[in-house]
């Protein structure tokens, strides 16, 4: 199976970690990096390293992620880091930080994060359907003022990822054909 076709199949069955899937045991920075890079690998297939130590340290410095406790990162840290890793593809860190604060304070960390992850997966499949012709609909979520920007952001993210992968795939295919 061609790499692009495999990636499309992976997107159809994409399942990102939900809040309850995240480690209950605080992890060190290198463990967080390994976990998140692995968990988001399908989305960022061309990126060797999706997330680096420098990135996380920068997020902590900018107060986008709470400081680690005794050099360890817990579930809440992981929520912020995963959301930032995805959303930084389409918006700047200040907007992500402010939006995250509002969403998480309104819905709570667990529900807000799980809703975000649902939207990312649904947006990827929706975009796949839009690109390849089969219409798919979003699951029902609260369609209030706060959820709409979250949905729009995840749609934008999905579109960018598909565009990036498709163009990179074309370039790589052209190189192979030469």
Tab-separated table of C-alpha atoms in Angstrom:
chain	number	residue	atom	x	y	z
A	1	UNK	CA	0.000	0.000	0.000
A	2	UNK	CA	1.320	3.419	-0.943
A	3	UNK	CA	2.347	5.605	2.024
A	4	UNK	CA	-0.300	8.219	1.238
A	5	UNK	CA	-3.065	5.602	1.081
A	6	UNK	CA	-1.885	4.161	4.391
A	7	UNK	CA	-1.946	7.635	5.925
A	8	UNK	CA	-5.529	8.177	4.682
A	9	UNK	CA	-6.550	4.881	6.297
A	10	UNK	CA	-4.809	5.945	9.506
A	11	UNK	CA	-6.789	9.201	9.473
A	12	UNK	CA	-10.061	7.278	9.032
A	13	UNK	CA	-9.321	5.348	12.229
A	14	UNK	CA	-7.474	8.128	14.082
A	15	UNK	CA	-7.861	7.954	17.839
A	16	UNK	CA	-5.947	10.456	19.905
A	17	UNK	CA	-5.580	10.000	23.665
A	18	UNK	CA	-8.527	11.130	25.761
A	19	UNK	CA	-8.063	12.588	29.216
A	20	UNK	CA	-8.616	9.201	30.849
A	21	UNK	CA	-5.904	7.693	28.601
A	22	UNK	CA	-3.231	10.119	29.795
A	23	UNK	CA	-0.796	8.905	32.426
A	24	UNK	CA	-1.931	9.224	36.035
A	25	UNK	CA	1.728	9.130	37.045
A	26	UNK	CA	3.677	12.382	36.570
A	27	UNK	CA	6.310	12.018	33.854
A	28	UNK	CA	9.725	13.558	33.270
A	29	UNK	CA	10.290	15.798	30.250
A	30	UNK	CA	11.891	13.101	28.088
A	31	UNK	CA	8.951	10.759	28.816
A	32	UNK	CA	6.425	13.480	27.911
A	33	UNK	CA	8.262	14.131	24.650
A	34	UNK	CA	8.252	10.467	23.696
A	35	UNK	CA	4.589	10.014	24.602
A	36	UNK	CA	3.287	13.086	22.763
A	37	UNK	CA	5.487	12.625	19.696
A	38	UNK	CA	4.179	9.059	19.450
A	39	UNK	CA	0.535	9.985	20.144
A	40	UNK	CA	0.489	12.719	17.480
A	41	UNK	CA	2.724	10.953	14.970
A	42	UNK	CA	-0.084	10.152	12.508
A	43	UNK	CA	-0.934	13.842	12.231
A	44	UNK	CA	2.623	15.018	11.745
A	45	UNK	CA	3.930	12.151	9.658
A	46	UNK	CA	6.651	14.196	7.899
A	47	UNK	CA	7.967	15.812	11.064
A	48	UNK	CA	10.811	13.922	12.697
A	49	UNK	CA	10.205	15.608	16.012
A	50	UNK	CA	6.834	17.188	16.595
A	51	UNK	CA	7.757	18.459	20.017
A	52	UNK	CA	11.132	19.240	21.567
A	53	UNK	CA	12.442	20.051	25.043
A	54	UNK	CA	13.078	23.632	23.928
A	55	UNK	CA	9.459	23.999	22.824
A	56	UNK	CA	8.077	22.788	26.137
A	57	UNK	CA	10.505	24.974	28.099
A	58	UNK	CA	9.403	27.932	25.961
A	59	UNK	CA	5.710	27.195	26.627
A	60	UNK	CA	6.415	27.103	30.362
A	61	UNK	CA	8.386	30.381	30.141
A	62	UNK	CA	5.489	32.022	28.285
A	63	UNK	CA	3.096	30.647	30.921
A	64	UNK	CA	1.142	28.769	28.249
A	65	UNK	CA	1.821	25.576	30.230
A	66	UNK	CA	1.985	25.480	34.039
A	67	UNK	CA	5.473	24.943	35.436
A	68	UNK	CA	6.340	21.297	36.135
A	69	UNK	CA	6.161	20.088	39.711
A	70	UNK	CA	9.557	18.734	40.822
A	71	UNK	CA	10.545	18.405	37.137
A	72	UNK	CA	7.495	16.227	36.422
A	73	UNK	CA	4.510	16.810	34.202
A	74	UNK	CA	1.049	15.535	35.133
A	75	UNK	CA	-2.171	15.017	33.140
A	76	UNK	CA	-3.036	18.700	33.117
A	77	UNK	CA	0.390	19.565	31.723
A	78	UNK	CA	-0.131	16.962	29.000
A	79	UNK	CA	-3.508	18.483	28.112
A	80	UNK	CA	-1.925	21.877	27.557
A	81	UNK	CA	1.086	20.515	25.668
A	82	UNK	CA	-1.015	18.371	23.302
A	83	UNK	CA	-3.440	21.228	22.597
A	84	UNK	CA	-0.605	23.677	21.956
A	85	UNK	CA	1.231	21.217	19.715
A	86	UNK	CA	-1.868	20.875	17.541
A	87	UNK	CA	-3.095	24.465	17.588
A	88	UNK	CA	0.284	26.151	17.065
A	89	UNK	CA	0.012	24.936	13.474
A	90	UNK	CA	-2.682	27.511	12.843
A	91	UNK	CA	-2.456	30.234	15.494
A	92	UNK	CA	-0.022	32.012	17.763
A	93	UNK	CA	0.672	30.966	21.320
A	94	UNK	CA	-1.016	34.002	22.884
A	95	UNK	CA	-4.374	33.117	21.302
A	96	UNK	CA	-3.962	29.474	22.217
A	97	UNK	CA	-3.183	30.357	25.838
A	98	UNK	CA	-6.125	32.720	26.194
A	99	UNK	CA	-8.545	30.400	24.406
A	100	UNK	CA	-7.430	27.401	26.454
A	101	UNK	CA	-7.998	29.285	29.694
A	102	UNK	CA	-11.570	30.150	28.694
A	103	UNK	CA	-12.439	26.703	27.365
A	104	UNK	CA	-10.929	24.813	30.306
A	105	UNK	CA	-12.415	27.124	32.927
A	106	UNK	CA	-15.838	26.808	31.273
A	107	UNK	CA	-15.918	23.070	30.582
A	108	UNK	CA	-13.283	21.827	32.994
A	109	UNK	CA	-9.967	20.266	32.019
A	110	UNK	CA	-11.294	16.773	31.299
A	111	UNK	CA	-14.431	17.725	29.326
A	112	UNK	CA	-12.765	20.640	27.531
A	113	UNK	CA	-9.798	18.526	26.464
A	114	UNK	CA	-11.944	15.562	25.396
A	115	UNK	CA	-14.196	17.868	23.375
A	116	UNK	CA	-11.119	19.335	21.670
A	117	UNK	CA	-9.746	15.872	20.842
A	118	UNK	CA	-13.168	14.805	19.505
A	119	UNK	CA	-13.183	17.874	17.264
A	120	UNK	CA	-9.651	17.222	15.995
A	121	UNK	CA	-10.522	13.630	15.036
A	122	UNK	CA	-13.877	14.605	13.558
A	123	UNK	CA	-12.320	17.490	11.635
A	124	UNK	CA	-9.676	15.230	10.156
A	125	UNK	CA	-12.325	12.702	9.045
A	126	UNK	CA	-14.677	15.465	7.896
A	127	UNK	CA	-11.911	17.054	5.842
A	128	UNK	CA	-11.010	13.635	4.441
A	129	UNK	CA	-14.666	13.213	3.444
A	130	UNK	CA	-14.796	16.693	1.913
A	131	UNK	CA	-11.650	16.048	-0.079
A	132	UNK	CA	-12.635	12.549	-1.230
A	133	UNK	CA	-16.376	13.038	-1.589
A	134	UNK	CA	-18.045	11.145	1.245
A	135	UNK	CA	-19.915	13.540	3.512
A	136	UNK	CA	-19.389	13.059	7.210
A	137	UNK	CA	-20.995	15.056	9.966
A	138	UNK	CA	-19.702	16.227	13.330
A	139	UNK	CA	-20.942	14.474	16.411
A	140	UNK	CA	-23.292	16.612	18.454
A	141	UNK	CA	-21.495	18.820	20.944
A	142	UNK	CA	-22.527	21.962	22.669
A	143	UNK	CA	-22.896	24.482	19.837
A	144	UNK	CA	-22.464	27.579	21.941
A	145	UNK	CA	-20.272	30.623	21.513
A	146	UNK	CA	-17.219	28.856	22.966
A	147	UNK	CA	-17.552	25.617	20.987
A	148	UNK	CA	-17.844	27.293	17.581
A	149	UNK	CA	-14.293	28.744	17.562
A	150	UNK	CA	-12.982	25.410	18.820
A	151	UNK	CA	-14.716	23.611	15.960
A	152	UNK	CA	-13.479	26.187	13.426
A	153	UNK	CA	-9.911	25.937	14.741
A	154	UNK	CA	-9.899	22.147	14.427
A	155	UNK	CA	-11.293	22.368	10.883
A	156	UNK	CA	-8.536	24.832	9.990
A	157	UNK	CA	-5.962	22.515	11.527
A	158	UNK	CA	-7.259	19.536	9.541
A	159	UNK	CA	-7.237	21.503	6.284
A	160	UNK	CA	-3.674	22.643	6.849
A	161	UNK	CA	-2.484	19.143	7.687
A	162	UNK	CA	-4.122	17.699	4.561
A	163	UNK	CA	-2.680	20.471	2.403
A	164	UNK	CA	0.813	20.063	3.845
A	165	UNK	CA	0.824	16.287	3.521
A	166	UNK	CA	-0.656	16.323	0.017
A	167	UNK	CA	1.864	18.851	-1.271
A	168	UNK	CA	4.792	17.120	0.421
A	169	UNK	CA	3.571	13.801	-0.980
A	170	UNK	CA	3.488	15.287	-4.498
A	171	UNK	CA	7.015	16.673	-4.145
A	172	UNK	CA	8.326	13.357	-2.851
A	173	UNK	CA	6.518	11.473	-5.618
A	174	UNK	CA	8.045	13.768	-8.255
A	175	UNK	CA	11.515	13.118	-6.828
A	176	UNK	CA	10.882	9.369	-6.963
A	177	UNK	CA	9.685	9.576	-10.578
A	178	UNK	CA	12.840	11.459	-11.716
